Structures are given as C-alpha cells and as structure tokens.
Tab-separated table of C-alpha atoms in Angstrom:
chain	number	residue	atom	x	y	z
R	296	ASP	CA	160.305	87.420	67.943
R	297	THR	CA	163.372	85.322	69.465
R	298	SER	CA	165.515	88.117	70.137
R	299	ALA	CA	164.908	88.409	73.577
R	300	ASP	CA	162.864	86.382	76.106
R	301	THR	CA	158.753	86.281	75.783
R	302	THR	CA	156.618	84.957	78.411
R	303	ILE	CA	153.332	83.601	76.747
R	304	TYR	CA	150.124	82.136	78.571
R	305	ALA	CA	147.222	79.849	78.124
R	306	GLY	CA	144.259	79.829	78.986
R	307	TYR	CA	140.747	77.617	79.639
R	308	ASP	CA	137.782	78.633	80.217
R	309	VAL	CA	134.015	77.561	80.354
R	310	ASP	CA	131.656	78.681	77.681
R	311	TYR	CA	128.708	78.611	80.595
R	312	GLY	CA	126.412	78.758	77.147
R	313	ASP	CA	124.201	75.748	78.381
R	314	ARG	CA	123.646	78.339	81.373
R	315	PHE	CA	123.577	82.486	80.702
R	316	THR	CA	123.374	83.656	76.977
R	317	TYR	CA	125.398	86.360	76.796
R	318	ARG	CA	126.851	89.106	74.081
R	319	ILE	CA	130.518	90.151	74.209
R	320	GLU	CA	131.391	94.600	73.453
R	321	ASN	CA	134.386	95.818	73.506
R	322	ASP	CA	135.623	92.573	74.611
R	323	ASN	CA	133.444	92.697	77.849
R	324	VAL	CA	130.851	90.087	78.473
R	325	ILE	CA	127.248	91.189	79.461
R	326	LEU	CA	124.750	88.616	80.862
R	327	GLU	CA	121.062	88.849	78.811
R	328	SER	CA	119.527	86.375	80.868
R	329	PHE	CA	119.501	82.862	83.246
R	330	ILE	CA	118.283	79.302	82.268
R	331	ILE	CA	116.680	78.470	85.660
R	332	ASP	CA	117.851	75.067	87.439
R	333	TYR	CA	114.731	74.291	89.244
R	334	ASP	CA	116.349	71.439	91.359
R	335	SER	CA	119.055	73.512	92.865
R	336	SER	CA	119.244	74.872	95.789
R	337	GLU	CA	122.820	76.266	95.949
R	338	ALA	CA	124.090	79.698	95.069
R	339	LEU	CA	123.773	81.167	91.613
R	340	VAL	CA	127.651	82.419	90.940
R	341	ILE	CA	128.275	85.278	88.646
R	342	PRO	CA	130.991	83.926	86.873
R	343	ALA	CA	134.120	86.587	86.865
R	344	THR	CA	134.983	85.473	83.408
R	345	ILE	CA	133.245	83.600	79.958
R	346	ARG	CA	135.926	82.461	77.191
R	347	LEU	CA	138.638	84.364	79.148
R	348	HIS	CA	136.334	87.965	78.733
R	349	PRO	CA	135.630	89.648	81.771
R	350	VAL	CA	131.668	89.712	82.618
R	351	THR	CA	130.905	93.417	83.099
R	352	LYS	CA	127.200	93.766	83.508
R	353	ILE	CA	124.153	91.852	84.481
R	354	ASP	CA	121.744	92.980	81.435
R	355	ALA	CA	117.587	93.985	82.492
R	356	GLY	CA	115.645	91.385	83.148
R	357	PHE	CA	118.452	89.207	84.063
R	358	PHE	CA	115.658	87.009	86.131
R	359	ASP	CA	113.013	86.248	84.067
R	360	GLU	CA	110.050	87.245	86.494
R	361	THR	CA	107.014	84.919	85.875
R	362	THR	CA	109.235	81.878	86.648
R	363	SER	CA	112.137	83.007	89.191
R	364	TRP	CA	109.794	82.382	92.062
R	365	MET	CA	110.014	79.160	91.445
R	366	ALA	CA	113.480	78.431	91.851
R	367	ASN	CA	114.942	77.537	94.952
R	368	TYR	CA	118.502	79.252	95.138
R	369	SER	CA	120.220	79.899	98.529
R	370	SER	CA	122.200	83.086	97.566
R	371	LEU	CA	123.970	85.482	94.948
R	372	TYR	CA	127.226	85.410	94.946
R	373	PHE	CA	130.099	87.562	93.222
R	374	PRO	CA	134.030	85.780	93.098
R	375	ALA	CA	136.403	87.112	94.455
R	376	ASP	CA	137.838	88.735	91.123
R	377	SER	CA	134.422	89.665	89.288
R	378	MET	CA	134.684	92.980	87.390
R	379	VAL	CA	130.741	93.598	86.891
R	380	THR	CA	130.018	97.180	87.465
R	381	GLU	CA	126.013	97.493	86.586
R	382	ILE	CA	123.339	95.274	88.097
R	383	GLY	CA	120.087	96.328	85.012
R	384	GLU	CA	116.637	97.054	85.917
R	385	ARG	CA	114.952	94.315	87.318
R	386	ALA	CA	117.811	92.273	87.261
R	387	PHE	CA	116.607	89.567	89.677
R	388	PHE	CA	113.061	90.820	90.454
R	389	GLY	CA	111.450	88.470	92.676
R	390	ALA	CA	114.676	86.123	93.200
R	391	CYS	CA	114.425	84.152	96.072
R	392	PHE	CA	117.869	84.065	97.287
R	393	LYS	CA	118.433	85.626	100.854
R	394	SER	CA	121.649	86.721	100.817
R	395	VAL	CA	124.370	88.138	98.292
R	396	THR	CA	127.364	88.477	97.871
R	397	LEU	CA	127.796	92.051	95.879
R	398	PRO	CA	131.668	92.732	93.733
R	399	ARG	CA	133.577	95.172	94.958
R	400	THR	CA	133.609	96.274	91.609
R	401	LEU	CA	129.929	97.078	91.485
R	402	VAL	CA	129.235	101.017	90.673
R	403	ARG	CA	125.306	101.244	89.850
R	404	ILE	CA	122.199	99.075	90.966
R	405	ASP	CA	119.833	100.266	88.635
R	406	GLY	CA	116.032	100.594	89.133
R	407	GLU	CA	113.438	97.751	90.675
R	408	ALA	CA	116.674	95.484	90.465
R	409	PHE	CA	116.042	93.301	93.958
R	410	ALA	CA	112.724	94.343	94.577
R	411	CYS	CA	110.313	92.298	95.334
R	412	SER	CA	113.164	89.649	96.742
R	413	GLN	CA	113.523	87.739	99.546
R	414	LEU	CA	117.018	89.095	100.734
R	415	THR	CA	117.264	89.263	104.238
R	416	SER	CA	120.276	91.148	104.306
R	417	VAL	CA	122.469	93.184	101.840
R	418	SER	CA	126.570	95.072	102.161
R	419	PHE	CA	127.043	97.360	99.723
R	420	PRO	CA	130.823	97.905	97.899
R	421	ALA	CA	132.638	100.986	98.594
R	422	SER	CA	132.842	101.352	94.913
R	423	LEU	CA	128.484	101.700	94.440
R	424	GLU	CA	127.951	105.201	93.107
R	425	ARG	CA	124.555	104.940	92.342
R	426	ILE	CA	121.191	102.837	93.949
R	427	GLY	CA	118.322	103.537	91.473
R	428	LYS	CA	114.876	103.821	91.559
R	429	GLY	CA	112.993	101.290	93.692
R	430	ALA	CA	116.403	98.554	93.861
R	431	PHE	CA	115.007	97.218	96.786
R	432	THR	CA	111.397	98.110	97.225
R	433	SER	CA	108.878	95.840	98.955
R	434	CYS	CA	111.914	93.463	100.157
R	435	ILE	CA	109.598	92.482	102.573
R	436	TYR	CA	112.460	90.470	104.836
R	437	LEU	CA	115.247	92.236	104.313
R	438	LYS	CA	116.391	93.356	108.107
R	439	SER	CA	120.400	94.514	107.553
R	440	VAL	CA	121.391	97.219	105.323
R	441	ASP	CA	124.770	98.154	105.395
R	442	PHE	CA	126.384	101.272	103.654
R	443	SER	CA	130.461	101.405	103.660
R	444	GLN	CA	131.059	104.734	105.372
R	445	SER	CA	134.394	105.279	103.152
R	446	ALA	CA	132.076	104.856	99.857
R	447	PHE	CA	131.549	106.721	97.065
R	448	LEU	CA	127.690	106.229	97.075
R	449	ASN	CA	126.432	109.544	96.191
R	450	VAL	CA	122.275	108.880	95.059
R	451	ILE	CA	119.488	106.674	96.442
R	452	GLY	CA	116.677	106.443	94.878
R	453	ASP	CA	113.148	107.111	94.325
R	454	SER	CA	111.652	104.102	96.829
R	455	ALA	CA	114.474	101.978	96.956
R	456	PHE	CA	114.405	100.916	99.963
R	457	SER	CA	110.318	101.223	100.055
R	458	LEU	CA	108.123	99.227	101.554
R	459	CYS	CA	110.982	96.982	103.542
R	460	SER	CA	108.914	96.513	106.422
R	461	ALA	CA	111.918	94.509	108.350
R	462	ILE	CA	114.607	96.804	108.553
R	463	GLY	CA	115.776	97.796	111.942
R	464	ASN	CA	118.756	101.105	112.020
R	465	VAL	CA	120.153	102.492	109.152
R	466	SER	CA	122.813	104.911	108.132
R	467	ILE	CA	123.660	106.805	105.548
R	468	PRO	CA	127.320	107.294	104.942
R	469	ASP	CA	128.731	111.206	104.026
R	470	SER	CA	129.594	110.443	100.758
R	471	VAL	CA	125.556	110.594	99.960
R	472	SER	CA	124.252	114.249	98.882
R	473	VAL	CA	120.612	112.859	97.829
R	474	MET	CA	117.962	110.791	98.944
R	475	GLY	CA	115.313	110.535	97.124
R	476	ASP	CA	111.307	110.586	96.871
R	477	TYR	CA	109.951	107.758	99.150
R	478	CYS	CA	113.067	106.475	100.265
R	479	PHE	CA	113.042	104.698	102.909
R	480	GLU	CA	108.575	104.683	103.042
R	481	GLY	CA	106.873	102.681	104.793
R	482	CYS	CA	110.077	100.591	107.031
R	483	GLU	CA	107.109	100.431	109.349
R	484	THR	CA	110.165	98.489	112.143
R	485	LEU	CA	113.149	101.426	110.967
R	486	LEU	CA	113.902	102.200	114.679
R	487	ARG	CA	117.042	105.030	113.944
R	488	ILE	CA	118.421	106.299	111.131
R	489	ARG	CA	121.282	108.205	110.610
R	490	ILE	CA	121.933	111.284	107.894
R	491	GLY	CA	125.396	111.901	106.935
R	492	ARG	CA	127.140	114.953	106.403
R	493	GLY	CA	127.112	115.605	102.503
R	494	VAL	CA	123.124	114.910	101.960
R	495	LYS	CA	121.657	117.818	100.539
R	496	SER	CA	118.363	116.554	99.279
R	497	VAL	CA	116.300	114.432	101.776
R	498	GLY	CA	112.948	113.693	99.051
R	499	LEU	CA	109.252	114.303	99.717
R	500	HIS	CA	107.537	111.405	102.362
R	501	SER	CA	111.142	109.827	102.552
R	502	PHE	CA	109.642	108.167	105.616
R	503	ARG	CA	105.990	107.833	105.498
R	504	GLY	CA	104.560	104.789	107.023
R	505	CYS	CA	107.555	104.775	109.456
R	506	SER	CA	105.652	104.373	113.019
R	507	SER	CA	108.691	103.217	114.941
R	508	LEU	CA	111.129	105.727	113.726
R	509	CYS	CA	112.095	106.720	117.407
R	510	SER	CA	115.625	109.535	116.040
R	511	ILE	CA	116.585	110.573	112.892
R	512	ASP	CA	120.572	111.929	113.615
R	513	VAL	CA	121.877	114.092	111.579
R	514	ASP	CA	125.838	114.584	111.058
R	515	GLU	CA	126.682	118.421	112.856
R	516	LYS	CA	128.942	118.949	109.842
R	517	ASN	CA	125.661	118.992	107.684
R	518	ALA	CA	124.837	121.918	105.754
R	519	TYR	CA	121.195	121.588	105.142
R	520	TYR	CA	120.029	119.700	108.245
R	521	ARG	CA	119.846	119.429	111.447
R	522	THR	CA	118.214	117.176	114.230
R	523	ILE	CA	116.071	118.903	117.018
R	524	ARG	CA	114.789	116.488	120.560
R	525	SER	CA	115.541	114.048	117.596
R	526	ASP	CA	113.534	115.193	114.293
R	527	LEU	CA	114.367	116.377	111.540
R	528	TYR	CA	114.787	120.095	110.369
R	529	THR	CA	115.807	122.462	107.765
R	530	LYS	CA	119.785	123.950	109.023
R	531	ASP	CA	118.705	126.470	110.338
R	532	GLY	CA	115.673	125.782	112.291
R	533	THR	CA	112.579	127.125	110.721
R	534	TYR	CA	111.304	123.866	108.823
R	535	LEU	CA	110.228	120.948	110.561
R	536	ILE	CA	111.023	117.991	107.780
R	537	ARG	CA	109.243	115.072	110.174
R	538	TYR	CA	108.450	114.266	113.535
R	539	CYS	CA	109.380	110.603	114.755
R	540	PHE	CA	105.768	108.974	115.227
R	541	GLY	CA	107.753	106.017	117.315
R	542	LYS	CA	108.108	108.148	120.221
R	543	ASN	CA	104.762	108.006	121.415
R	544	GLU	CA	104.727	111.185	122.729
R	545	LYS	CA	101.637	112.809	124.495
R	546	GLU	CA	103.048	115.538	124.295
R	547	TYR	CA	104.905	118.213	121.388
R	548	THR	CA	106.265	121.556	122.230
R	549	VAL	CA	106.789	123.553	118.710
R	550	PRO	CA	110.661	124.939	118.892
R	551	ASP	CA	111.122	128.527	118.801
R	552	GLY	CA	111.507	129.690	115.526
C-alpha cells in the first residue's frame, strides 16, 4: 500500500543452534538445554532473543547435572532487555557460577532451580512472585540474599534456602504471605531475620538448626505474628513458635499467657 508512508524494519539475529537446543511456542523461545564449553571461564549469557523471538523460559533440567560441575563459568547473566519470566526445575542444579544477574521480568523460580550451585549472592527482581521448593537448597557459599521490598513475591517454598550455611541477615518483604516448611532450615550463620507485615504462614521448622539466630523481628502491622524478647510468637502471644538459640541465654522466662 503506497498511499501512505510506511516504515519497514529489517532484523538480524543469531541462531545459537551450536550453543542451545530450543523450541518456539507462540512466537516465544523456550531454552531446553545447553552445550557446555568446558574451556570457558567467562559469563554464561542467556540471549534475549533467538531468531528475533524473545526467550521467555529456561526449561527444566537446562544444565546436564552429570557434567555441569565440570564447567567453569564465572557467572550467569541475563541482559537488560531479557524477557525471561520462568526458570524451570533444576535448570541450574549444581552450576559453578558464583553470581547471577536475574532478569527484571522474572516471575517464578521453580523447584531446585539453583540447588547445590556455588552462588555467593543473589538479588531478586521486584517482578518475582514465587520461589519454588528447594530452589536454593544446599548453596553453601550463599552469603547474601536480597529481596526487593517493593516486590510482588508471595510464596517462599518449602526448603527454599535450607542448608545455606553461610547466609547472614535476611529481610522478608511485606508482599510475602507464605514461608514454607523448612525454608531456612540449617542456615547456621543466620543472625537476624525480618518478617514482613503480609506473612500469614510460617512453615514447620522454618528455622530449625539456625544455631546463630539472635532475633526474629516481625513487622508491628503483621496480623498473625509478633516478636516478644526477640523470639517468634503468634499475634496473641499464647504460642511460642521459635526461640532464638543464638542468644545463648542461661535463663529464659516464659511470658504470661
């Protein structure tokens, strides 16, 4: 139609067929697996597009667990224009990278997605809504976990950060309503944790084995829990949920009620 001015765009993109296996569904790319370069010590970059289609998901089992430990990538990187919304189950299980830059569009991290990896820190984008069961379990080098306080994060799954024995302080954002069973079990160096006003359920044994824990600080506006003498109680103060053993007190007095 030449009756009006028309702008036409030409695009070029890399196929990446020598690096990834993938499928295209509804014009979106789902990365299925990755061909490891054992000689590389650089960052593993997840492309924003393949053949001009946006990459929106990292499929379950993306890394081959039997060989991923032999790779030597320094970090995992999603570019600023990445549109990935989901990282599948065990996608990076046992991966060697020490840092990750997660996409700003990420909505969910599925079960054991980064379990047993060598991450030392992770910062979650405000877009994230769910962290799956065991997503970061046994990340023994993980020291820093940063939740955006403006987040949409609603669920921290069972055992999500269990056995992360190097974690220091943690602040659970107000958006979270569910902290799953055993979610911080065995975090031996965890000193303090803040529980936001939106938390309705703190799961069974969430802090079991947290031998250094000195304080559980609950937001005063939380309708279900409260802090008494740095310990976790139900809001009415009739049920002691967790005593902080890191205080190393020689005496403890049960509050009235």
